[in-house]
Coordinates of C-alpha atoms and ligand atoms in Angstrom, one line a residue:
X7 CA -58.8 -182.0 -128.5
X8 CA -58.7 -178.5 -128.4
X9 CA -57.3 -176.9 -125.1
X10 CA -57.7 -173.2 -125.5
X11 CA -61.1 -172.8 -124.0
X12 CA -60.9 -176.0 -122.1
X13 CA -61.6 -176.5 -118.5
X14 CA -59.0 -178.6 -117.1
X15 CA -58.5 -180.3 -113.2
X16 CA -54.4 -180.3 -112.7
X17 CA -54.3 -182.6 -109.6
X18 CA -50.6 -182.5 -108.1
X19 CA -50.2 -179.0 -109.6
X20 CA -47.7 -178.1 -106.5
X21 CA -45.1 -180.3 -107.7
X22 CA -42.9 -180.1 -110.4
X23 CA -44.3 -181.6 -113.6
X24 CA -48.4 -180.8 -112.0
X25 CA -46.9 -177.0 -111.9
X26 CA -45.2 -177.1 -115.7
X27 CA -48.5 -179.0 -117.3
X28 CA -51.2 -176.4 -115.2
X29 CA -48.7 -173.1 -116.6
X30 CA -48.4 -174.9 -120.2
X31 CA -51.8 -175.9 -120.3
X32 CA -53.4 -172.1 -119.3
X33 CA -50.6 -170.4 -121.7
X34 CA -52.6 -172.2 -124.5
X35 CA -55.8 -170.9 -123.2
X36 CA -57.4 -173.6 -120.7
X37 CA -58.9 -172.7 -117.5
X38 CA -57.5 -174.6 -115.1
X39 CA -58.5 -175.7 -111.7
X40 CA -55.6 -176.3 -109.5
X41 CA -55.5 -179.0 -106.5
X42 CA -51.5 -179.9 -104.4
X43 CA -51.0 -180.7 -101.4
X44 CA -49.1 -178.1 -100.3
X45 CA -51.5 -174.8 -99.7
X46 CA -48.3 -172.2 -99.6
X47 CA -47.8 -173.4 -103.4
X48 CA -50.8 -173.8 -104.3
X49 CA -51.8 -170.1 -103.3
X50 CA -48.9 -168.6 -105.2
X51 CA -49.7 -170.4 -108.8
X52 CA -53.6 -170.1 -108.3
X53 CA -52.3 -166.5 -108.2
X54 CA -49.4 -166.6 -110.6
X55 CA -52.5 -168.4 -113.0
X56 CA -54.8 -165.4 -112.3
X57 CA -56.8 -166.5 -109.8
X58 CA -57.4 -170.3 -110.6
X59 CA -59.5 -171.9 -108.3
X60 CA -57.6 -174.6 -106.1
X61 CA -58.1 -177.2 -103.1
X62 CA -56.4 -178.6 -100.9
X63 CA -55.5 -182.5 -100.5
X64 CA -54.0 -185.2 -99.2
X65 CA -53.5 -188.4 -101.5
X66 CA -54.2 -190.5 -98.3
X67 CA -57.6 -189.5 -97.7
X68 CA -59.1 -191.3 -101.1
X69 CA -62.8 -190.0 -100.7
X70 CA -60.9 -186.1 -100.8
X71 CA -59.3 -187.6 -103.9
X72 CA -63.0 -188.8 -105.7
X73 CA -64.3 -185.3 -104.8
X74 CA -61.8 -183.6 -106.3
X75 CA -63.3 -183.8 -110.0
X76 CA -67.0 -183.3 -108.8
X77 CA -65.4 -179.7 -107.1
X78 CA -63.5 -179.0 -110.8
X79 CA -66.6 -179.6 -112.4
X80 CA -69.0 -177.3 -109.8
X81 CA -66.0 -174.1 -110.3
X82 CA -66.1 -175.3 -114.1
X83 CA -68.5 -176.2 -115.6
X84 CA -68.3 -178.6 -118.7
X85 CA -65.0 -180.1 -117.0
X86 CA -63.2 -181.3 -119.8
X87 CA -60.3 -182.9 -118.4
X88 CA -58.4 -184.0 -115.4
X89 CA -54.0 -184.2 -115.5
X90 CA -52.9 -186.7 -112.4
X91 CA -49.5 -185.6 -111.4
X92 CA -49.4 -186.8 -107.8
X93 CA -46.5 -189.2 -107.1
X94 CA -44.2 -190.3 -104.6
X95 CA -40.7 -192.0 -104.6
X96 CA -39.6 -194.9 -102.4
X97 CA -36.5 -197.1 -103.0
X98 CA -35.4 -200.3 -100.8
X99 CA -34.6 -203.8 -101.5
X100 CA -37.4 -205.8 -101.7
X101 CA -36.8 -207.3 -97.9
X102 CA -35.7 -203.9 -96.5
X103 CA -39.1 -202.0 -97.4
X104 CA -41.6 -201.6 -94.8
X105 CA -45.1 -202.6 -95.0
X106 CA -45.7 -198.8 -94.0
X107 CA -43.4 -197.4 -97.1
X108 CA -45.0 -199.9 -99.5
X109 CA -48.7 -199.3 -98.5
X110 CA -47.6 -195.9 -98.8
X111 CA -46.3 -196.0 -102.1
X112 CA -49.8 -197.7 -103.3
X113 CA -51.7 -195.3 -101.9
X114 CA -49.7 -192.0 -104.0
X115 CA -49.3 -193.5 -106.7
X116 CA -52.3 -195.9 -107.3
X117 CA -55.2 -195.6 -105.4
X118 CA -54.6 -191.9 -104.9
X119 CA -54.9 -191.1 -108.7
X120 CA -57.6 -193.9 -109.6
X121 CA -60.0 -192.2 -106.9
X122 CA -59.4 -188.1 -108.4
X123 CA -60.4 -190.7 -111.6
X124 CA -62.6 -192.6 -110.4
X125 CA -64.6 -189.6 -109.0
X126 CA -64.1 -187.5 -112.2
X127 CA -65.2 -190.3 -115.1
X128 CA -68.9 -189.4 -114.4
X129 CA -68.4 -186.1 -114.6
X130 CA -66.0 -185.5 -117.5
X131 CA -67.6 -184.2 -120.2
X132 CA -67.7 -186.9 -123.5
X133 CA -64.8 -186.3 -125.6
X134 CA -62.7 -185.1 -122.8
X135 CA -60.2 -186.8 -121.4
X136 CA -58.2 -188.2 -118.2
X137 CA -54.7 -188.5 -117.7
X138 CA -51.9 -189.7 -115.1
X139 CA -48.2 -190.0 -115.1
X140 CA -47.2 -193.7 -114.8
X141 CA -43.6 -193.8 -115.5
X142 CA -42.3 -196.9 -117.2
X143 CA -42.1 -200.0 -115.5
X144 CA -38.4 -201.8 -116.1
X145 CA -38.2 -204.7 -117.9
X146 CA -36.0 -207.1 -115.6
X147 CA -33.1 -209.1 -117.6
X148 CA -35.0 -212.4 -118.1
X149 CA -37.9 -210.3 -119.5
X150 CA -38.4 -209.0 -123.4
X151 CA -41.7 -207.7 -122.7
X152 CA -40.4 -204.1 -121.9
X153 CA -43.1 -200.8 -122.1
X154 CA -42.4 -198.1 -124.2
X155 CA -39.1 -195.6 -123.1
X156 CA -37.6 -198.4 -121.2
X157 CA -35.8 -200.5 -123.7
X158 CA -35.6 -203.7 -122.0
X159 CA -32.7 -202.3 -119.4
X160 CA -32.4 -203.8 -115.9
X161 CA -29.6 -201.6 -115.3
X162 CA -30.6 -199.5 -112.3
X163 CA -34.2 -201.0 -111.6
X164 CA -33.1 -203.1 -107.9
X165 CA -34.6 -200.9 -105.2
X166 CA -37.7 -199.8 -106.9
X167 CA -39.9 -202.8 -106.6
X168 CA -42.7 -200.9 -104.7
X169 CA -42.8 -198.2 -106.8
X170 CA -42.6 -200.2 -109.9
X171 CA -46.0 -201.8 -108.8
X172 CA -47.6 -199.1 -107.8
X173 CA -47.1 -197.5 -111.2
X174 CA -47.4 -200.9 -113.0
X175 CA -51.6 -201.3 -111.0
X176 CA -51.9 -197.2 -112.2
X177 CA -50.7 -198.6 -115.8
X178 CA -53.2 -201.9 -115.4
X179 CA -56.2 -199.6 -114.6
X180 CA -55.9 -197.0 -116.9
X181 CA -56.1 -199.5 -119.2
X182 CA -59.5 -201.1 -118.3
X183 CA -60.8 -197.4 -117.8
X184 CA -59.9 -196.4 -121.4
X185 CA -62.1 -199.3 -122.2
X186 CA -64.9 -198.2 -119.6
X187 CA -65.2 -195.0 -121.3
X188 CA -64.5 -195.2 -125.5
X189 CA -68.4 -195.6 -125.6
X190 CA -68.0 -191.9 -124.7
X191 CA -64.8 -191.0 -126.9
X192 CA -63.6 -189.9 -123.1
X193 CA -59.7 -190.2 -123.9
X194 CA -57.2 -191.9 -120.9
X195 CA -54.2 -191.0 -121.1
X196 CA -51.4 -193.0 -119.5
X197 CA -48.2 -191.3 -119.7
X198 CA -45.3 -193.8 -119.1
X199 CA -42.8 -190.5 -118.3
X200 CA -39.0 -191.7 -118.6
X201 CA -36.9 -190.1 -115.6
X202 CA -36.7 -186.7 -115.9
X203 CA -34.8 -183.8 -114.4
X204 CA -37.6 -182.5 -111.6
X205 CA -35.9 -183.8 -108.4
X206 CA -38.4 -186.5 -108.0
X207 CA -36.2 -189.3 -107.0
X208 CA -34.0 -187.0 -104.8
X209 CA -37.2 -186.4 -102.0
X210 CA -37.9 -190.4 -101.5
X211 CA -39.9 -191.2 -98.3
X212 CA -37.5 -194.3 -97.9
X213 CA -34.0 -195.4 -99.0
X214 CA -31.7 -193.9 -101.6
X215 CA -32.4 -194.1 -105.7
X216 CA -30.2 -196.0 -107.5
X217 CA -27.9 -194.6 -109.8
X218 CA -29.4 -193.2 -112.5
X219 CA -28.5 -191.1 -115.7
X220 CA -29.4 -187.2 -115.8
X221 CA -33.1 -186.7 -116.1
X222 CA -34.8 -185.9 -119.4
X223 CA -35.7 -182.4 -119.5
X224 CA -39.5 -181.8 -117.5
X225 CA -40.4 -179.0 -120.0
X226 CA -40.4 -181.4 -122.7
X227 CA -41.9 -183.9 -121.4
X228 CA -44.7 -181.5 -120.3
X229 CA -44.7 -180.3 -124.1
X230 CA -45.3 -183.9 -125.6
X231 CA -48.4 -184.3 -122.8
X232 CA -49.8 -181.8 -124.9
X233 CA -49.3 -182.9 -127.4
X234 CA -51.2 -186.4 -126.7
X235 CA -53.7 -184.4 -124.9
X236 CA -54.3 -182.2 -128.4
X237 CA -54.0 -185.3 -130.5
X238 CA -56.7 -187.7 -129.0
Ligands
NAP23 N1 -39.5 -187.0 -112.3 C1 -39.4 -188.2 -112.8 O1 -38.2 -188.7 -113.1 C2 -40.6 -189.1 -113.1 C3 -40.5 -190.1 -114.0 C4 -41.6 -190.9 -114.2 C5 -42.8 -190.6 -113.6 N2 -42.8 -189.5 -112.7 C6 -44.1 -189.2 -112.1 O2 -44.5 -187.9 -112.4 C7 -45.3 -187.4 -111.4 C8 -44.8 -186.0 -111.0 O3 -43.5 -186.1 -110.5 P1 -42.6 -184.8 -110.4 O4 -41.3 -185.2 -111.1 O5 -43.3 -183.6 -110.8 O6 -42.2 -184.8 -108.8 P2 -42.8 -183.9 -107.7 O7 -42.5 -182.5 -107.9 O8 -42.3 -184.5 -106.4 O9 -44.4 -184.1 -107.7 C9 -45.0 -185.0 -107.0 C10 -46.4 -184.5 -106.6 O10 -47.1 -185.4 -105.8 C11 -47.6 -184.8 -104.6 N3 -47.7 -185.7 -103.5 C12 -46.8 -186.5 -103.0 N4 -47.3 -187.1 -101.9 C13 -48.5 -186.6 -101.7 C14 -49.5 -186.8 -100.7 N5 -49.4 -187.6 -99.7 N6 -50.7 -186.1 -100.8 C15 -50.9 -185.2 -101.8 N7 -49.9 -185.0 -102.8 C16 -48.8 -185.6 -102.7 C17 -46.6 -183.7 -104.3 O11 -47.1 -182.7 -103.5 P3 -46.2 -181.6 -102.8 O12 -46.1 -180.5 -103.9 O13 -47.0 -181.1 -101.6 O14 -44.9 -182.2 -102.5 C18 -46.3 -183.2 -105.7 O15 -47.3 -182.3 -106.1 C19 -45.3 -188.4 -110.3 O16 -46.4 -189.2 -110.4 C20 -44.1 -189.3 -110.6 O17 -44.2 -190.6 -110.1 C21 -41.8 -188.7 -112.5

């Protein structure tokens, strides 16, 4: 797909990798609508990106999520794409996670990004596309069925059962949605990000990461989104 000219919804562009991807993806010509949670950040790049429009959100209030791509599509018309970015960290031993954390979890990192989808796929324009960040799910020792940029490690992985299913149900559904819309050549994208160097996993809302090797570099990983984005 061709992204100068494209109108593109950057959901989560207030953090790290949402902020990269909306500046990368404007630099190339796009004219992107922004939406973060945070309005202080959100003003400045809407600004920095010469006026983008941009909205407010919180990823717990799902039916603010669905109308998210309905608003991108009103400020531009002929939306051609939406980039899910939002995504929160939360480590803990299986028995030491709260119900709380793990609902919480869920709700960022799943149902959060399938409602901005689920509220964007009718309004998409065919042969656009939809995208989130997944992250790869770790393969634990006694499994050989690892996803791509893991390599069938368990090092590291204990602590991160909740938000290995969250990501894991993201992964699952943009799956079946890829299906849903092929009879409209609408491409999903489900980028399974490897850690990167963006500070993610140092602002957890529970517990402490495990130890984990330096990030990959976020600039790079922004530049291969691109790339899928321009190769579908
Ligand atoms: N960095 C990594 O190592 C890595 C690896 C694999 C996958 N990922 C995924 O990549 C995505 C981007 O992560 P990042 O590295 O750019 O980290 P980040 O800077 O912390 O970005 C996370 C984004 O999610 C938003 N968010 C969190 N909770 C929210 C809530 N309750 N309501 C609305 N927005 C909320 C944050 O909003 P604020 O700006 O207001 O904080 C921020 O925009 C995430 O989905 C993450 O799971 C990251």
């Amino acid at each position: 797909m061709e992204i100068s000219g494209a109108r593109v919804l950057v959901v989560g562009a207030t953090g790290v990798l949402g902020g990269l991807a909306a500046r990368a993806l404007a630099e190339l010509g796009a004219r992107v609508a922004l939406a973060g949670r945070n309005p202080v950040r959100l003003t400045a790049l809407a600004r920095d990106l010469g006026g983008a429009p941009a909205r407010c959100f919180e990823a717990s209030d799902l039916d603010q999520c669905s109308a998210l791509g309905p608003w991108a599509e009103r400020v531009l018309p002929g939306l051609e794409g939406v980039v899910v970015t939002v995504g929160a960290a939360g480590f803990g031993a299986v028995e030491d996670v709260s119900n709380a954390v793990a609902g919480h979890l869920l709700t960022v990192n799943a149902l959060c990004p399938m409602a901005v989808l689920r509220g964007a796929a009718p309004v998409v324009a065919d042969k656009g596309f939809l995208l989130a960040v997944t992250g790869g799910v770790p393969a634990p020792r006694s499994r050989t069925d690892a996803p791509d940029g893991i390599a069938g490690s368990a090092d590291g992985i204990a602590g991160t059962a909740d938000y290995t299913a969250s990501k894991a149900a993201l992964s699952g559904w943009l799956g079946v949605l890829s299906e849903e819309l092929a009879p409209r050549s609408v491409a999903v994208h489900d980028i399974r990000s490897p850690h990167l160097d963006t500070g993610f996993t140092e602002r957890p809302v529970a517990g402490e990461p495990p130890v984990l090797p330096p990030g990959a570099d976020a600039l790079e990983a922004v530049r291969s989104l691109v790339e899928r984005i321009t190769a579908a």
